[in-house]
mmCIF file of C-alpha atoms in Angstrom:
data_model
loop_
_atom_site.group_PDB
_atom_site.id
_atom_site.type_symbol
_atom_site.label_atom_id
_atom_site.label_comp_id
_atom_site.label_asym_id
_atom_site.label_seq_id
_atom_site.Cartn_x
_atom_site.Cartn_y
_atom_site.Cartn_z
ATOM 1 C CA UNK A 23 -56.936 59.304 -77.840
ATOM 2 C CA UNK A 24 -58.844 60.829 -74.910
ATOM 3 C CA UNK A 25 -61.788 58.556 -75.629
ATOM 4 C CA UNK A 26 -59.547 55.470 -75.550
ATOM 5 C CA UNK A 27 -57.925 56.573 -72.276
ATOM 6 C CA UNK A 28 -61.326 57.220 -70.715
ATOM 7 C CA UNK A 29 -62.648 53.857 -71.902
ATOM 8 C CA UNK A 30 -59.584 52.110 -70.490
ATOM 9 C CA UNK A 31 -60.009 53.878 -67.142
ATOM 10 C CA UNK A 32 -63.681 52.961 -66.968
ATOM 11 C CA UNK A 33 -62.852 49.338 -67.768
ATOM 12 C CA UNK A 34 -60.272 49.209 -64.966
ATOM 13 C CA UNK A 35 -62.742 50.797 -62.549
ATOM 14 C CA UNK A 36 -65.358 48.223 -63.504
ATOM 15 C CA UNK A 37 -62.865 45.393 -63.005
ATOM 16 C CA UNK A 38 -61.902 46.791 -59.586
ATOM 17 C CA UNK A 39 -65.553 46.985 -58.551
ATOM 18 C CA UNK A 40 -66.189 43.396 -59.665
ATOM 19 C CA UNK A 41 -63.089 42.201 -57.823
ATOM 20 C CA UNK A 42 -64.259 43.944 -54.639
ATOM 21 C CA UNK A 43 -67.722 42.405 -54.971
ATOM 22 C CA UNK A 44 -66.274 38.907 -55.410
ATOM 23 C CA UNK A 45 -63.982 39.410 -52.415
ATOM 24 C CA UNK A 46 -66.880 40.643 -50.262
ATOM 25 C CA UNK A 47 -69.067 37.744 -51.409
ATOM 26 C CA UNK A 48 -66.356 35.211 -50.530
ATOM 27 C CA UNK A 49 -65.858 36.827 -47.117
ATOM 28 C CA UNK A 50 -69.604 36.797 -46.389
ATOM 29 C CA UNK A 51 -69.861 33.143 -47.396
ATOM 30 C CA UNK A 52 -66.969 32.246 -45.094
ATOM 31 C CA UNK A 53 -68.586 34.153 -42.220
ATOM 32 C CA UNK A 54 -71.857 32.320 -42.806
ATOM 33 C CA UNK A 55 -70.107 28.940 -42.758
ATOM 34 C CA UNK A 56 -68.268 29.800 -39.541
ATOM 35 C CA UNK A 57 -71.518 30.945 -37.921
ATOM 36 C CA UNK A 58 -73.330 27.830 -39.167
ATOM 37 C CA UNK A 59 -70.675 25.506 -37.696
ATOM 38 C CA UNK A 60 -71.180 27.161 -34.317
ATOM 39 C CA UNK A 61 -74.972 27.397 -34.568
ATOM 40 C CA UNK A 62 -75.528 23.738 -35.474
ATOM 41 C CA UNK A 63 -73.169 22.682 -32.671
ATOM 42 C CA UNK A 64 -74.755 24.893 -30.000
ATOM 43 C CA UNK A 65 -78.438 24.925 -30.973
ATOM 44 C CA UNK A 66 -79.008 21.786 -33.021
ATOM 45 C CA UNK A 67 -80.496 21.228 -36.488
ATOM 46 C CA UNK A 68 -83.561 23.360 -35.755
ATOM 47 C CA UNK A 69 -81.613 26.586 -35.264
ATOM 48 C CA UNK A 70 -83.403 29.540 -36.837
ATOM 49 C CA UNK A 71 -82.012 30.312 -40.268
ATOM 50 C CA UNK A 72 -82.103 34.049 -39.548
ATOM 51 C CA UNK A 73 -80.131 33.506 -36.328
ATOM 52 C CA UNK A 74 -77.224 32.263 -38.435
ATOM 53 C CA UNK A 75 -77.364 35.451 -40.514
ATOM 54 C CA UNK A 76 -77.290 37.568 -37.346
ATOM 55 C CA UNK A 77 -74.357 35.603 -35.944
ATOM 56 C CA UNK A 78 -72.476 36.111 -39.217
ATOM 57 C CA UNK A 79 -73.409 39.820 -39.212
ATOM 58 C CA UNK A 80 -74.895 39.656 -42.692
ATOM 59 C CA UNK A 81 -78.378 40.387 -44.003
ATOM 60 C CA UNK A 82 -81.024 37.740 -44.587
ATOM 61 C CA UNK A 83 -80.791 38.590 -48.278
ATOM 62 C CA UNK A 84 -77.099 37.679 -48.252
ATOM 63 C CA UNK A 85 -77.874 34.440 -46.415
ATOM 64 C CA UNK A 86 -80.540 33.368 -48.912
ATOM 65 C CA UNK A 87 -78.369 34.434 -51.843
ATOM 66 C CA UNK A 88 -75.742 31.933 -50.680
ATOM 67 C CA UNK A 89 -77.939 29.182 -49.221
ATOM 68 C CA UNK A 90 -81.577 28.769 -50.185
ATOM 69 C CA UNK A 91 -82.420 26.280 -47.411
ATOM 70 C CA UNK A 92 -81.137 25.084 -44.048
ATOM 71 C CA UNK A 93 -80.320 21.711 -45.602
ATOM 72 C CA UNK A 94 -78.214 23.356 -48.302
ATOM 73 C CA UNK A 95 -76.275 25.232 -45.625
ATOM 74 C CA UNK A 96 -75.849 22.059 -43.541
ATOM 75 C CA UNK A 97 -74.629 20.215 -46.641
ATOM 76 C CA UNK A 98 -72.025 22.901 -47.281
ATOM 77 C CA UNK A 99 -70.859 22.702 -43.657
ATOM 78 C CA UNK A 100 -70.577 18.921 -44.013
ATOM 79 C CA UNK A 101 -68.598 19.241 -47.239
ATOM 80 C CA UNK A 102 -66.349 21.799 -45.550
ATOM 81 C CA UNK A 103 -65.712 19.245 -42.790
ATOM 82 C CA UNK A 104 -64.616 16.668 -45.368
ATOM 83 C CA UNK A 105 -62.206 19.216 -46.848
ATOM 84 C CA UNK A 106 -60.798 19.786 -43.355
ATOM 85 C CA UNK A 107 -60.283 16.025 -42.966
ATOM 86 C CA UNK A 108 -58.359 15.961 -46.246
ATOM 87 C CA UNK A 109 -56.218 18.922 -45.185
ATOM 88 C CA UNK A 110 -55.459 17.343 -41.808
ATOM 89 C CA UNK A 111 -54.578 14.039 -43.469
ATOM 90 C CA UNK A 112 -52.102 15.844 -45.719
ATOM 91 C CA UNK A 113 -50.635 17.769 -42.772
ATOM 92 C CA UNK A 114 -49.936 14.512 -40.907
ATOM 93 C CA UNK A 115 -47.524 13.482 -43.634
ATOM 94 C CA UNK A 116 -46.162 9.955 -43.231
ATOM 95 C CA UNK A 117 -46.419 9.598 -39.462
ATOM 96 C CA UNK A 118 -46.884 5.983 -38.378
ATOM 97 C CA UNK A 119 -49.600 7.090 -35.937
ATOM 98 C CA UNK A 120 -51.317 9.274 -38.533
ATOM 99 C CA UNK A 121 -54.380 7.020 -38.625
ATOM 100 C CA UNK A 122 -54.864 7.380 -34.850
ATOM 101 C CA UNK A 123 -54.500 11.146 -34.988
ATOM 102 C CA UNK A 124 -56.763 11.464 -38.015
ATOM 103 C CA UNK A 125 -59.442 9.308 -36.423
ATOM 104 C CA UNK A 126 -59.337 11.427 -33.260
ATOM 105 C CA UNK A 127 -59.610 14.540 -35.425
ATOM 106 C CA UNK A 128 -62.805 13.160 -36.989
ATOM 107 C CA UNK A 129 -64.227 12.107 -33.614
ATOM 108 C CA UNK A 130 -63.586 15.627 -32.300
ATOM 109 C CA UNK A 131 -65.358 17.004 -35.359
ATOM 110 C CA UNK A 132 -68.334 14.713 -34.788
ATOM 111 C CA UNK A 133 -68.483 15.773 -31.147
ATOM 112 C CA UNK A 134 -68.510 19.447 -32.147
ATOM 113 C CA UNK A 135 -71.104 18.857 -34.896
ATOM 114 C CA UNK A 136 -73.213 16.254 -33.139
ATOM 115 C CA UNK A 137 -76.525 17.475 -34.598
ATOM 116 C CA UNK A 138 -75.375 17.982 -38.183
ATOM 117 C CA UNK A 139 -76.524 14.540 -39.345
ATOM 118 C CA UNK A 140 -80.128 15.396 -38.427
ATOM 119 C CA UNK A 141 -79.992 18.518 -40.588
ATOM 120 C CA UNK A 142 -78.843 16.366 -43.528
ATOM 121 C CA UNK A 143 -81.742 13.913 -43.475
ATOM 122 C CA UNK A 144 -82.904 13.346 -47.025
ATOM 123 C CA UNK A 145 -79.626 14.495 -48.588
ATOM 124 C CA UNK A 146 -78.715 13.180 -52.035
ATOM 125 C CA UNK A 147 -77.252 9.673 -51.729
ATOM 126 C CA UNK A 148 -74.821 10.113 -54.622
ATOM 127 C CA UNK A 149 -73.475 13.286 -53.043
ATOM 128 C CA UNK A 150 -72.977 11.573 -49.668
ATOM 129 C CA UNK A 151 -71.301 8.621 -51.395
ATOM 130 C CA UNK A 152 -68.861 10.989 -53.088
ATOM 131 C CA UNK A 153 -67.926 12.624 -49.786
ATOM 132 C CA UNK A 154 -67.512 9.203 -48.192
ATOM 133 C CA UNK A 155 -65.121 8.217 -50.997
ATOM 134 C CA UNK A 156 -63.048 11.343 -50.333
ATOM 135 C CA UNK A 157 -62.842 10.439 -46.639
ATOM 136 C CA UNK A 158 -61.767 6.891 -47.514
ATOM 137 C CA UNK A 159 -59.016 8.268 -49.753
ATOM 138 C CA UNK A 160 -57.792 10.511 -46.930
ATOM 139 C CA UNK A 161 -57.606 7.607 -44.470
ATOM 140 C CA UNK A 162 -56.307 4.784 -46.653
ATOM 141 C CA UNK A 163 -52.549 5.608 -46.728
ATOM 142 C CA UNK A 164 -52.532 6.380 -42.998
ATOM 143 C CA UNK A 165 -54.305 3.107 -42.246
ATOM 144 C CA UNK A 166 -51.760 1.162 -44.290
ATOM 145 C CA UNK A 167 -48.837 2.813 -42.482
ATOM 146 C CA UNK A 168 -50.487 2.233 -39.108
ATOM 147 C CA UNK A 169 -51.064 -1.438 -39.871
ATOM 148 C CA UNK A 170 -47.464 -1.862 -41.039
ATOM 149 C CA UNK A 171 -46.278 -0.290 -37.767
ATOM 150 C CA UNK A 172 -48.415 -2.656 -35.695
ATOM 151 C CA UNK A 173 -50.719 0.099 -34.437
ATOM 152 C CA UNK A 174 -53.860 -1.207 -36.170
ATOM 153 C CA UNK A 175 -55.418 -4.648 -35.738
ATOM 154 C CA UNK A 176 -54.418 -6.733 -38.805
ATOM 155 C CA UNK A 177 -58.026 -7.507 -39.768
ATOM 156 C CA UNK A 178 -59.157 -3.860 -39.752
ATOM 157 C CA UNK A 179 -59.685 -2.291 -43.168
ATOM 158 C CA UNK A 180 -60.762 1.167 -44.269
ATOM 159 C CA UNK A 181 -64.432 0.162 -44.434
ATOM 160 C CA UNK A 182 -64.282 -0.741 -40.736
ATOM 161 C CA UNK A 183 -63.132 2.813 -40.079
ATOM 162 C CA UNK A 184 -66.019 4.173 -42.114
ATOM 163 C CA UNK A 185 -68.481 2.008 -40.172
ATOM 164 C CA UNK A 186 -67.109 3.330 -36.892
ATOM 165 C CA UNK A 187 -67.991 6.942 -37.684
ATOM 166 C CA UNK A 188 -71.800 6.690 -37.981
ATOM 167 C CA UNK A 189 -71.892 4.447 -34.907
ATOM 168 C CA UNK A 190 -69.853 6.983 -32.944
ATOM 169 C CA UNK A 191 -71.961 9.868 -34.260
ATOM 170 C CA UNK A 192 -75.156 8.096 -33.218
ATOM 171 C CA UNK A 193 -73.901 7.598 -29.670
ATOM 172 C CA UNK A 194 -72.609 11.172 -29.437
ATOM 173 C CA UNK A 195 -75.983 12.530 -30.573
ATOM 174 C CA UNK A 196 -77.573 11.421 -27.287
ATOM 175 C CA UNK A 197 -79.573 14.258 -25.702
ATOM 176 C CA UNK A 198 -78.340 13.410 -22.190
ATOM 177 C CA UNK A 199 -76.380 16.632 -21.656
ATOM 178 C CA UNK A 200 -75.437 15.726 -18.068
ATOM 179 C CA UNK A 201 -73.484 12.630 -19.116
ATOM 180 C CA UNK A 202 -72.439 13.847 -22.565
ATOM 181 C CA UNK A 203 -68.729 14.202 -21.797
ATOM 182 C CA UNK A 204 -68.585 10.736 -20.242
ATOM 183 C CA UNK A 205 -70.413 9.284 -23.238
ATOM 184 C CA UNK A 206 -68.021 10.961 -25.670
ATOM 185 C CA UNK A 207 -64.997 9.603 -23.788
ATOM 186 C CA UNK A 208 -66.519 6.118 -23.658
ATOM 187 C CA UNK A 209 -67.265 6.150 -27.385
ATOM 188 C CA UNK A 210 -63.685 7.159 -28.163
ATOM 189 C CA UNK A 211 -62.302 4.407 -25.917
ATOM 190 C CA UNK A 212 -64.480 1.736 -27.534
ATOM 191 C CA UNK A 213 -63.560 2.844 -31.065
ATOM 192 C CA UNK A 214 -59.860 2.807 -30.174
ATOM 193 C CA UNK A 215 -60.124 -0.698 -28.728
ATOM 194 C CA UNK A 216 -61.962 -1.990 -31.785
ATOM 195 C CA UNK A 217 -59.491 -0.582 -34.303
ATOM 196 C CA UNK A 218 -56.090 -0.220 -32.654
ATOM 197 C CA UNK A 219 -53.661 -2.490 -30.840
ATOM 198 C CA UNK A 220 -52.269 -1.601 -27.414
ATOM 199 C CA UNK A 221 -49.390 0.127 -29.216
ATOM 200 C CA UNK A 222 -51.798 2.260 -31.221
ATOM 201 C CA UNK A 223 -54.011 3.395 -28.374
ATOM 202 C CA UNK A 224 -53.021 6.582 -26.543
ATOM 203 C CA UNK A 225 -51.744 5.933 -23.033
#
């Protein structure tokens, strides 16, 4: 009886330890992603890998255990951004102007992650295609509602939206820091004019 009780106690202790390790690992990964978002935005694609570990307050061993290369980390940040787009699309519900708000959300994300595309050069095409398909799925119902409400030009389809994003990202990636804010505003205005009617564009 005592042996069984002791074995049961040891098993529970082992399970508790494993649970704590998994929780700590998940927390460290989240801290690394948060630090990476900020680091890529502030310092560009060439940011030192170890600097991200310091910003996340984790060891280099923990960093490399989670992400073997800078590109792998950048890819995870990019995938996290797509998940955020999906979550925001869901949160918008069935608003008629959901497509406008979702597009602005993505443009804000591109502005804040303007160097991320450079860090993803050479990424797997099939993987990028899959993430693009997820973004299309997030936008499609909002685009249809926006078109029905007269907020979107009748000829605009979801592929036009997808074409707008790399063009906007390319313009926002300009190294002219002095005029960056003006460039970002101009890009947003041009995208709005191309996609939305007067009713759909913010006043």
